[in-house]
Structure formats: C-alpha cells, structure tokens
PDB file of C-alpha atoms in Angstrom:
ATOM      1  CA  UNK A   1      35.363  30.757 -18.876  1.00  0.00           C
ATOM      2  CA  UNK A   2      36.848  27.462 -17.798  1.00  0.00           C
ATOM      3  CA  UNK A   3      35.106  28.359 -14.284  1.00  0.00           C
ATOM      4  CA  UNK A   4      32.044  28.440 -15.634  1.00  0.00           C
ATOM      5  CA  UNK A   5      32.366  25.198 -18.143  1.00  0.00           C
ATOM      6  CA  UNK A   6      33.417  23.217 -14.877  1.00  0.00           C
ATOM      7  CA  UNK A   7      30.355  24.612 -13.168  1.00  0.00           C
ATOM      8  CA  UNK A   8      28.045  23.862 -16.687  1.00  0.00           C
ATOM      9  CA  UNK A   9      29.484  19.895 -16.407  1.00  0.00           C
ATOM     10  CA  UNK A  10      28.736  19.336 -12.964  1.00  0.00           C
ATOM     11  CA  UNK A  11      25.398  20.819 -13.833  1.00  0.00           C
ATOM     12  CA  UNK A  12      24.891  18.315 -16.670  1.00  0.00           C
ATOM     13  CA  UNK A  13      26.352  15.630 -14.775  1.00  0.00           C
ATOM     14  CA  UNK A  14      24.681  15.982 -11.937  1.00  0.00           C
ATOM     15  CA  UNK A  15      21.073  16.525 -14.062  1.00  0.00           C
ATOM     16  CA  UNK A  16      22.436  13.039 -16.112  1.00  0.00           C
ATOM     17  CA  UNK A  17      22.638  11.660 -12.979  1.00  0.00           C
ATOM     18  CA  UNK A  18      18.989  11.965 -11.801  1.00  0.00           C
ATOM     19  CA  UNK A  19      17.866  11.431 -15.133  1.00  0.00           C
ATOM     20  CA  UNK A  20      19.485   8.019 -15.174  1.00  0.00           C
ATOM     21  CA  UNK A  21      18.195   7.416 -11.776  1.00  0.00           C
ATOM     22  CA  UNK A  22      14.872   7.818 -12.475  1.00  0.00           C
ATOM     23  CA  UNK A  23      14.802   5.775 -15.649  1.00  0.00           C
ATOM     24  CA  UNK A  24      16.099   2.978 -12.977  1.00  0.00           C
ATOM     25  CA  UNK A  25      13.551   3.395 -10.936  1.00  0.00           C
ATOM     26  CA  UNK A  26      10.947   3.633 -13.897  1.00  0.00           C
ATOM     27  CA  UNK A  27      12.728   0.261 -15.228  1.00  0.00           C
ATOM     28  CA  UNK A  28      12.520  -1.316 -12.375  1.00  0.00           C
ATOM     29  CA  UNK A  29       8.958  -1.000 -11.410  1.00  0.00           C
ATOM     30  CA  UNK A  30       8.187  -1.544 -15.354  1.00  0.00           C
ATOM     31  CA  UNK A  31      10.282  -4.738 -14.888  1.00  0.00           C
ATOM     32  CA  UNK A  32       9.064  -5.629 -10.883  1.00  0.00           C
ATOM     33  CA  UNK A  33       5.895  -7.402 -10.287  1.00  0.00           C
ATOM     34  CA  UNK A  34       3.236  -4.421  -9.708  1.00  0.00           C
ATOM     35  CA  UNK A  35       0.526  -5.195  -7.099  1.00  0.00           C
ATOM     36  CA  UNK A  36      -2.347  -3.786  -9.572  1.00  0.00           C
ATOM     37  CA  UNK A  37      -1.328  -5.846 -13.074  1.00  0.00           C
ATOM     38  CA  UNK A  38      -0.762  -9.175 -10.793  1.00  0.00           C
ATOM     39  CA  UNK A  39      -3.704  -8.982  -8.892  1.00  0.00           C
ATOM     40  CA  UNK A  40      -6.283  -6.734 -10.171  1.00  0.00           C
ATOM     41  CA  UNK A  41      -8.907  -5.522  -8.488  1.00  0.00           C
ATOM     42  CA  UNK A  42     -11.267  -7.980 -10.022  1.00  0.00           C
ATOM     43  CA  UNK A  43      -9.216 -10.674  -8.527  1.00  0.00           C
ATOM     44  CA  UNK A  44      -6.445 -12.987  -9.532  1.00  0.00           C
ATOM     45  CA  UNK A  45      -5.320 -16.506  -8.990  1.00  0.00           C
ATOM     46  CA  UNK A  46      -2.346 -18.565  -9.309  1.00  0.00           C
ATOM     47  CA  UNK A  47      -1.717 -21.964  -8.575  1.00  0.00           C
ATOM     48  CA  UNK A  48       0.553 -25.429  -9.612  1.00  0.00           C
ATOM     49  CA  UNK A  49      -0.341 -29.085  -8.910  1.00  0.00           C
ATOM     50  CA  UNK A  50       2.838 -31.169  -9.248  1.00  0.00           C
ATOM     51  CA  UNK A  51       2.178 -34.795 -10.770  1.00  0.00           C
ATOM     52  CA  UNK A  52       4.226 -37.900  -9.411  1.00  0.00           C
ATOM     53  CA  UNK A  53       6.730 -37.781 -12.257  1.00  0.00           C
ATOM     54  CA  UNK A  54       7.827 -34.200 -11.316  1.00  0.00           C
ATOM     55  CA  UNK A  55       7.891 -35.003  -7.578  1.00  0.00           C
ATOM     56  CA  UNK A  56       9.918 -38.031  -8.317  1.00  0.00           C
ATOM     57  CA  UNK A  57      12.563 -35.989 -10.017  1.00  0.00           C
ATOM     58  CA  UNK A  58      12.523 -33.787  -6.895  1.00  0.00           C
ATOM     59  CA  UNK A  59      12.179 -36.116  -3.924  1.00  0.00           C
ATOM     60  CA  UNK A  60      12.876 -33.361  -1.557  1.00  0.00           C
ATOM     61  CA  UNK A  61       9.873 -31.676  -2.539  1.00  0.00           C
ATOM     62  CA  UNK A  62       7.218 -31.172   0.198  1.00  0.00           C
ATOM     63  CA  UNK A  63       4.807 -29.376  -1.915  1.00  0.00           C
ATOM     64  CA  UNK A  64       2.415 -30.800  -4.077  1.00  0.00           C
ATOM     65  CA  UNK A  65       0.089 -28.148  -4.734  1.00  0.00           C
ATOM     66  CA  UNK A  66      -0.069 -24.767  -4.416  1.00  0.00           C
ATOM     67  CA  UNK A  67      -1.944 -21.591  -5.069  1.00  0.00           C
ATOM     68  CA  UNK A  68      -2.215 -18.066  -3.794  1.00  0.00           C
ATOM     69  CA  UNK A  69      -5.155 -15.453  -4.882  1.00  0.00           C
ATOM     70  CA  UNK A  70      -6.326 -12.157  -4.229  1.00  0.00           C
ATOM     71  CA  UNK A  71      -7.154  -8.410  -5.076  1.00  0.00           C
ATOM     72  CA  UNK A  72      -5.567  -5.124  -5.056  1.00  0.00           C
ATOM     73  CA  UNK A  73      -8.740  -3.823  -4.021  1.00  0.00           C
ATOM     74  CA  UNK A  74      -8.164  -3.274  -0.894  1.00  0.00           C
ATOM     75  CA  UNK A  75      -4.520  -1.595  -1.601  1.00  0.00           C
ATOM     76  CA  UNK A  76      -5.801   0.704  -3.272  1.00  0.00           C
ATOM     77  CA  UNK A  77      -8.238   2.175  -0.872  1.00  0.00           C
ATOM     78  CA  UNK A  78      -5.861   1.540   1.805  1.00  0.00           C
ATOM     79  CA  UNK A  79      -3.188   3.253  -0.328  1.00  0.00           C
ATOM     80  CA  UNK A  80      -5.474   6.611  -0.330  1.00  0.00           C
ATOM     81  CA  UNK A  81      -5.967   7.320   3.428  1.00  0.00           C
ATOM     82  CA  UNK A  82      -3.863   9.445   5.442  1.00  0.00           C
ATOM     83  CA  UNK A  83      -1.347   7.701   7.493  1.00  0.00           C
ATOM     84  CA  UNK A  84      -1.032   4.511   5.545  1.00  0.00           C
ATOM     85  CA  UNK A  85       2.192   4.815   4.084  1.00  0.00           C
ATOM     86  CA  UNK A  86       2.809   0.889   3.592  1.00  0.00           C
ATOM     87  CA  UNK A  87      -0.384  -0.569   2.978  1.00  0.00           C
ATOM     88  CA  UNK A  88      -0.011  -4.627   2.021  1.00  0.00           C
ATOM     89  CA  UNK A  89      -1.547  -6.519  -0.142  1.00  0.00           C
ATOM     90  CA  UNK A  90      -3.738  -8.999   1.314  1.00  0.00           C
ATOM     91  CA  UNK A  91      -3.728 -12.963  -0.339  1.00  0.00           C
ATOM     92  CA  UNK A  92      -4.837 -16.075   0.220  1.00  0.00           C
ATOM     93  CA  UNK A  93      -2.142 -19.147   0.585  1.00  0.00           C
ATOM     94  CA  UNK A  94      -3.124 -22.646  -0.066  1.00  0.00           C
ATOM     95  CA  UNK A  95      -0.492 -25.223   0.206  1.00  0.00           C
ATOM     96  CA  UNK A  96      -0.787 -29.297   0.011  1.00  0.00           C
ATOM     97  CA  UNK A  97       2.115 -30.848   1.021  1.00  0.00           C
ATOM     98  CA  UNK A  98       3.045 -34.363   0.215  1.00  0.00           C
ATOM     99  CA  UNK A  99       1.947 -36.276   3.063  1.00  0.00           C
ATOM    100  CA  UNK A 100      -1.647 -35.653   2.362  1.00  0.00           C
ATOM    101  CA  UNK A 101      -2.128 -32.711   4.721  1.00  0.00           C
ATOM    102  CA  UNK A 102      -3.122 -28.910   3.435  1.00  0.00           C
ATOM    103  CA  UNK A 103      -2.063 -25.496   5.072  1.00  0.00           C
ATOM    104  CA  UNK A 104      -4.051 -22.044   4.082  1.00  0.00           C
ATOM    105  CA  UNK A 105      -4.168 -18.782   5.369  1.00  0.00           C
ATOM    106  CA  UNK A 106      -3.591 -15.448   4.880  1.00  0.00           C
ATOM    107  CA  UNK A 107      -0.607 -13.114   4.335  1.00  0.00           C
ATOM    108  CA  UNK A 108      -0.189  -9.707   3.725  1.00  0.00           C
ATOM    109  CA  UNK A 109       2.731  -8.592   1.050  1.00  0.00           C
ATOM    110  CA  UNK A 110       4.190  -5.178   1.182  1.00  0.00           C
ATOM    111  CA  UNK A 111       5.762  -3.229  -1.362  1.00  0.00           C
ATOM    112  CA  UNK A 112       9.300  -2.234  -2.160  1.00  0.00           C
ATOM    113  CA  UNK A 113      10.353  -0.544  -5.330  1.00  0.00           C
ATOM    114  CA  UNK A 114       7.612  -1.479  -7.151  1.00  0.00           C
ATOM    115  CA  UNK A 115       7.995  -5.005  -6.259  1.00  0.00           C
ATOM    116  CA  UNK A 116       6.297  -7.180  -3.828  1.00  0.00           C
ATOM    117  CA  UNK A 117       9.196  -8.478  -1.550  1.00  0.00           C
ATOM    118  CA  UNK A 118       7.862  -9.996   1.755  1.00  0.00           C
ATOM    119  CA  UNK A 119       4.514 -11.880   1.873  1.00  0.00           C
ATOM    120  CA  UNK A 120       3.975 -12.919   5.245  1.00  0.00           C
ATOM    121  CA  UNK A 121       1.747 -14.132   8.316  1.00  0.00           C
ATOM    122  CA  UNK A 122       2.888 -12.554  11.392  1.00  0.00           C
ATOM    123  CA  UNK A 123       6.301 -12.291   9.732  1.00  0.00           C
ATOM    124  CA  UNK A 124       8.351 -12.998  12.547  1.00  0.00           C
ATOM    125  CA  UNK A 125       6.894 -15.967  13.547  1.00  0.00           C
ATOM    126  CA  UNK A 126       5.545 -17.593  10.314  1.00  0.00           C
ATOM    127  CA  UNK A 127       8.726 -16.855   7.696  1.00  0.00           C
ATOM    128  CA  UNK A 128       8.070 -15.069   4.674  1.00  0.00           C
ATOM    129  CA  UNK A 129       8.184 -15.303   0.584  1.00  0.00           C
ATOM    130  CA  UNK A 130       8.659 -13.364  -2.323  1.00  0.00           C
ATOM    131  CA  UNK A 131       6.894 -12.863  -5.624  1.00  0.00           C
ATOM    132  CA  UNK A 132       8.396 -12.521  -9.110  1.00  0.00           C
ATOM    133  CA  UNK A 133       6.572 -11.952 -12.406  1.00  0.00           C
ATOM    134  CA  UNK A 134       7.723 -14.711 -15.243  1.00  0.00           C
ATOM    135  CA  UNK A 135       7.002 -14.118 -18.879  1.00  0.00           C
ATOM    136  CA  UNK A 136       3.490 -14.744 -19.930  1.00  0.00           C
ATOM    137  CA  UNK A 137       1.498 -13.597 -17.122  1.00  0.00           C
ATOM    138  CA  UNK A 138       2.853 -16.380 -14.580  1.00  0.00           C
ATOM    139  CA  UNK A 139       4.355 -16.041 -11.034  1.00  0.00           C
ATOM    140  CA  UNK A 140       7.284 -17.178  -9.480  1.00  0.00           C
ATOM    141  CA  UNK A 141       7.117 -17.903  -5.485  1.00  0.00           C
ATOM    142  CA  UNK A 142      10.324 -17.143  -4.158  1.00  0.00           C
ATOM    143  CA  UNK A 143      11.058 -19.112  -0.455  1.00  0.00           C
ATOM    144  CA  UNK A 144      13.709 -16.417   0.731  1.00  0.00           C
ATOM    145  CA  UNK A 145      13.203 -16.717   4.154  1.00  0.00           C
ATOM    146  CA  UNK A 146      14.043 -13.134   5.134  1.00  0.00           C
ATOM    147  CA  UNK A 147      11.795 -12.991   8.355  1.00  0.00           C
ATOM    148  CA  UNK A 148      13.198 -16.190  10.027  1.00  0.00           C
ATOM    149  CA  UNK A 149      17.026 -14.005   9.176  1.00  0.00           C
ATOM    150  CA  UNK A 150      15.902 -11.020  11.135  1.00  0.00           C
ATOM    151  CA  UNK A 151      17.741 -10.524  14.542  1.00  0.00           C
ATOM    152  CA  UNK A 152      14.658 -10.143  16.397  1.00  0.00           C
ATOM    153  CA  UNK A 153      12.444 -13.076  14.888  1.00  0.00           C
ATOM    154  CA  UNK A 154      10.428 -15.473  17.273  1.00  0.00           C
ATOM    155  CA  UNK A 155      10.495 -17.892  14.236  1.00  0.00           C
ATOM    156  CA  UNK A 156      12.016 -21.049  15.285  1.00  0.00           C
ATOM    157  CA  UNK A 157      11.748 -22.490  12.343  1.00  0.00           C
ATOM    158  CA  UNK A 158      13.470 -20.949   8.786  1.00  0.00           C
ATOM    159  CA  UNK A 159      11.030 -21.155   5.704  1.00  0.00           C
ATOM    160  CA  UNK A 160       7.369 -19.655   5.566  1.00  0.00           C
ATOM    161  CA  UNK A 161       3.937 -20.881   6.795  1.00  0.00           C
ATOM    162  CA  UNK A 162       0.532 -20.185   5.635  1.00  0.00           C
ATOM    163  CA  UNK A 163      -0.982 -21.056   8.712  1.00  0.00           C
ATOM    164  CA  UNK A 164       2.142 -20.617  11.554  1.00  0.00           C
ATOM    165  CA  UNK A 165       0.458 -18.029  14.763  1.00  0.00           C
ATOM    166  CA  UNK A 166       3.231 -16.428  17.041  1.00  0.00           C
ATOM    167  CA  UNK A 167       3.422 -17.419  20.425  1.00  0.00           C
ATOM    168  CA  UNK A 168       1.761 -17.564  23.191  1.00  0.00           C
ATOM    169  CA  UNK A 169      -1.147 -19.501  22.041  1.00  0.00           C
ATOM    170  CA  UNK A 170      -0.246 -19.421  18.023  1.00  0.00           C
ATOM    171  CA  UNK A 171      -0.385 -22.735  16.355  1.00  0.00           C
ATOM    172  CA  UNK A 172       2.947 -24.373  15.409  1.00  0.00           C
ATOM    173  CA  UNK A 173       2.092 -24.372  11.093  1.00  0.00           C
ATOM    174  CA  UNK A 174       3.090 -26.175   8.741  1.00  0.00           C
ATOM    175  CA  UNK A 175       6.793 -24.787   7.077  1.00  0.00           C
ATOM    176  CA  UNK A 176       7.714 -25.007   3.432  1.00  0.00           C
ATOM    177  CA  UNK A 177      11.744 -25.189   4.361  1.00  0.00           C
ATOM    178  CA  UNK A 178      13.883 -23.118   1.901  1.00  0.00           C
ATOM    179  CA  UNK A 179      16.174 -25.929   0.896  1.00  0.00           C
ATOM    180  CA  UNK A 180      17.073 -26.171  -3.172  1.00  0.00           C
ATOM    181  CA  UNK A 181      14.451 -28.225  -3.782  1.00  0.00           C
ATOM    182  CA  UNK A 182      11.835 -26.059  -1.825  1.00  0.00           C
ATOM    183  CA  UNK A 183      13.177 -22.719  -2.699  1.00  0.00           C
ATOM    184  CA  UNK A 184      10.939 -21.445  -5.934  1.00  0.00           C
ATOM    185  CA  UNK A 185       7.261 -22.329  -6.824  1.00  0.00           C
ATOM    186  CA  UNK A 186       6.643 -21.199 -10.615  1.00  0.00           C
ATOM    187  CA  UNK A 187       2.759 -21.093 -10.926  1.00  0.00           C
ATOM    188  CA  UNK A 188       0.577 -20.556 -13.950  1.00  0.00           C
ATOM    189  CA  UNK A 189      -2.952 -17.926 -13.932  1.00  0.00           C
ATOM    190  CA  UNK A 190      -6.094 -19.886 -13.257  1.00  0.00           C
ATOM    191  CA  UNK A 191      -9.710 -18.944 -12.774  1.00  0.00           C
ATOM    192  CA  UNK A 192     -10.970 -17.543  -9.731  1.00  0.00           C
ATOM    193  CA  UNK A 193     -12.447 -20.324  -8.360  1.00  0.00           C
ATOM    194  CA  UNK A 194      -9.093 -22.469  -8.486  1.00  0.00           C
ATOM    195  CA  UNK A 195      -8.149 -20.273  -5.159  1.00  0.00           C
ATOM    196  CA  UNK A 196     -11.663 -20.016  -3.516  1.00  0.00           C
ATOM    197  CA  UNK A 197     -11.039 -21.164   0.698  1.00  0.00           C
ATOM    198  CA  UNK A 198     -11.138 -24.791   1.028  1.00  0.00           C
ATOM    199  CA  UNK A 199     -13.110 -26.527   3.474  1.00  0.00           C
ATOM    200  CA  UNK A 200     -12.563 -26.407   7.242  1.00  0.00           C
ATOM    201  CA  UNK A 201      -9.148 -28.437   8.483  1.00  0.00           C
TER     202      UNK A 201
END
C-alpha cells in the first residue's frame, strides 16, 4: 500500500506539475504582447513626439519622434502554410532624431512565448528591439540590443537601425544607441495615418 501511495504522489505531482506549467505558459502569453491584439489585422499604429522640455530633461536623447505601424495580416496567412514555422511580423519604423534628420524602414519581429522579442532589419547588421505592452493599450520599445550581442553579428555598431543594410553595398543607418537615456520608447495608439511612409529621404 505505501508502494502504491508513493507511485499515486508522483502521479499527482508530476500531473501538478504540467498543470502549473501550462497555466505559465497561458499567463504568460495572456500577460506578453500578442501579435494579433497589438496589431490587428486592420492595422495599428503607435507613435511619441518628444517636446523640448522632455528632451531637455534627457539631453542624451537622440530621438525626437517616433512611431512604428503595421498588421498581423500577413502573420496570419504566413502562420497557416506548411513550412513556416516562425513567420514575423512585418512593421514599419519611423524615427526623427534630434539633429533634424529621419530614418524609416522596415523590420520584421518574430515571436517567442507569446511575446514579440526581436524586431529587426537584417538583424545582424542593423541591431534589434523589443516590444512590451503597457497598461491602456500603449507600447513600450525596448532598445535591448540582442543582435549586435550575438557572436556572429556583422553589426559594428550596438543599438538598432531602421534603415542600417549589411555589407557589401548596405547603407551605414542611422543607430538609436542603447545607452540609459536611449534604452525604452513608451508610445501611445494613434490613427492610421500617424504611421503612413513619409516622403522620399
């Protein structure tokens, strides 16, 4: 009998256990930023204009403005067919940065967990960024750098770029460095046309 009541607690240990890991993972993709509620496939956009007093509080700031837009659309259908296992999300990245000039581009984000981790342009060569959801319906941008940290970049510069190309030929970018004052973006939800491309640089 005390055979068998061993064997019965591993049993309900062992079914506690994957019970409580799959509340986890249910928590954390309830809690993560999922591609489909940030971005619908109608479109989203996001964006922050910083005014003087802010940037004069944070003189290390090189952004002024930014905002970043897109649809799931895309994911989803990409999501569906047969050998895409790691589809990404594709967005558009506007930046102005404090001298006057402006950086856009695209990036693809991929998923981990539920979250989107890495947003990137040619990741190794153009840095990357991750997005948080913020009470409210807002996004944070996270400068993490984790590209320009990989062992095998071609990034010679740490932070991310909108616009960065890897070599030979790619165009050097413009980098948001991930210092303290650089390192997180909080933006606000904005309509559509706030992230429609700007005009040719």
């Amino acid at each position: 009998m005390a055979a068998v009541s061993r064997a019965g607690r591993r049993l309900l240990l062992a079914a506690a256990g994957g019970l409580s890991a799959l509340l986890g993972q249910g928590s954390a993709r309830a809690g993560g930023l999922v591609a489909e509620r940030a971005f619908p496939p109608a479109g989203a956009c996001y964006g922050r204009r910083y005014d003087a007093a802010h940037l004069a509080r944070h003189p290390g700031q090189v952004v002024t403005g930014l905002h970043l837009g897109g649809s799931s659309r895309d994911l989803i259908r990409l999501r569906a067919e047969a050998g895409r296992v790691d589809p990404e999300l594709t967005l558009r990245l506007r930046i102005d940065f404090a001298d006057g000039t402006s950086s856009e581009g695209e990036v693809g984000c991929l998923e981990e967990r539920g979250r989107i981790r890495r947003c990137g342009r040619n990741a190794s060569c153009a840095g990357d960024f991750a997005l948080e959801a913020l009470p409210g319906g807002r996004l944070a941008v996270v400068n993490d750098d984790a590209a320009s940290r990989m062992p095998t970049t071609a990034n010679a510069r740490a932070g991310f770029s909108p616009d960065a190309g890897c070599p030979p030929g790619g165009r050097a970018g413009r980098f948001v460095p991930p210092d303290a004052q650089n390192r997180v973006f909080h933006l606000e939800r904005l309509p559509l046309a706030a992230c429609a491309p700007g005009p040719s640089r």
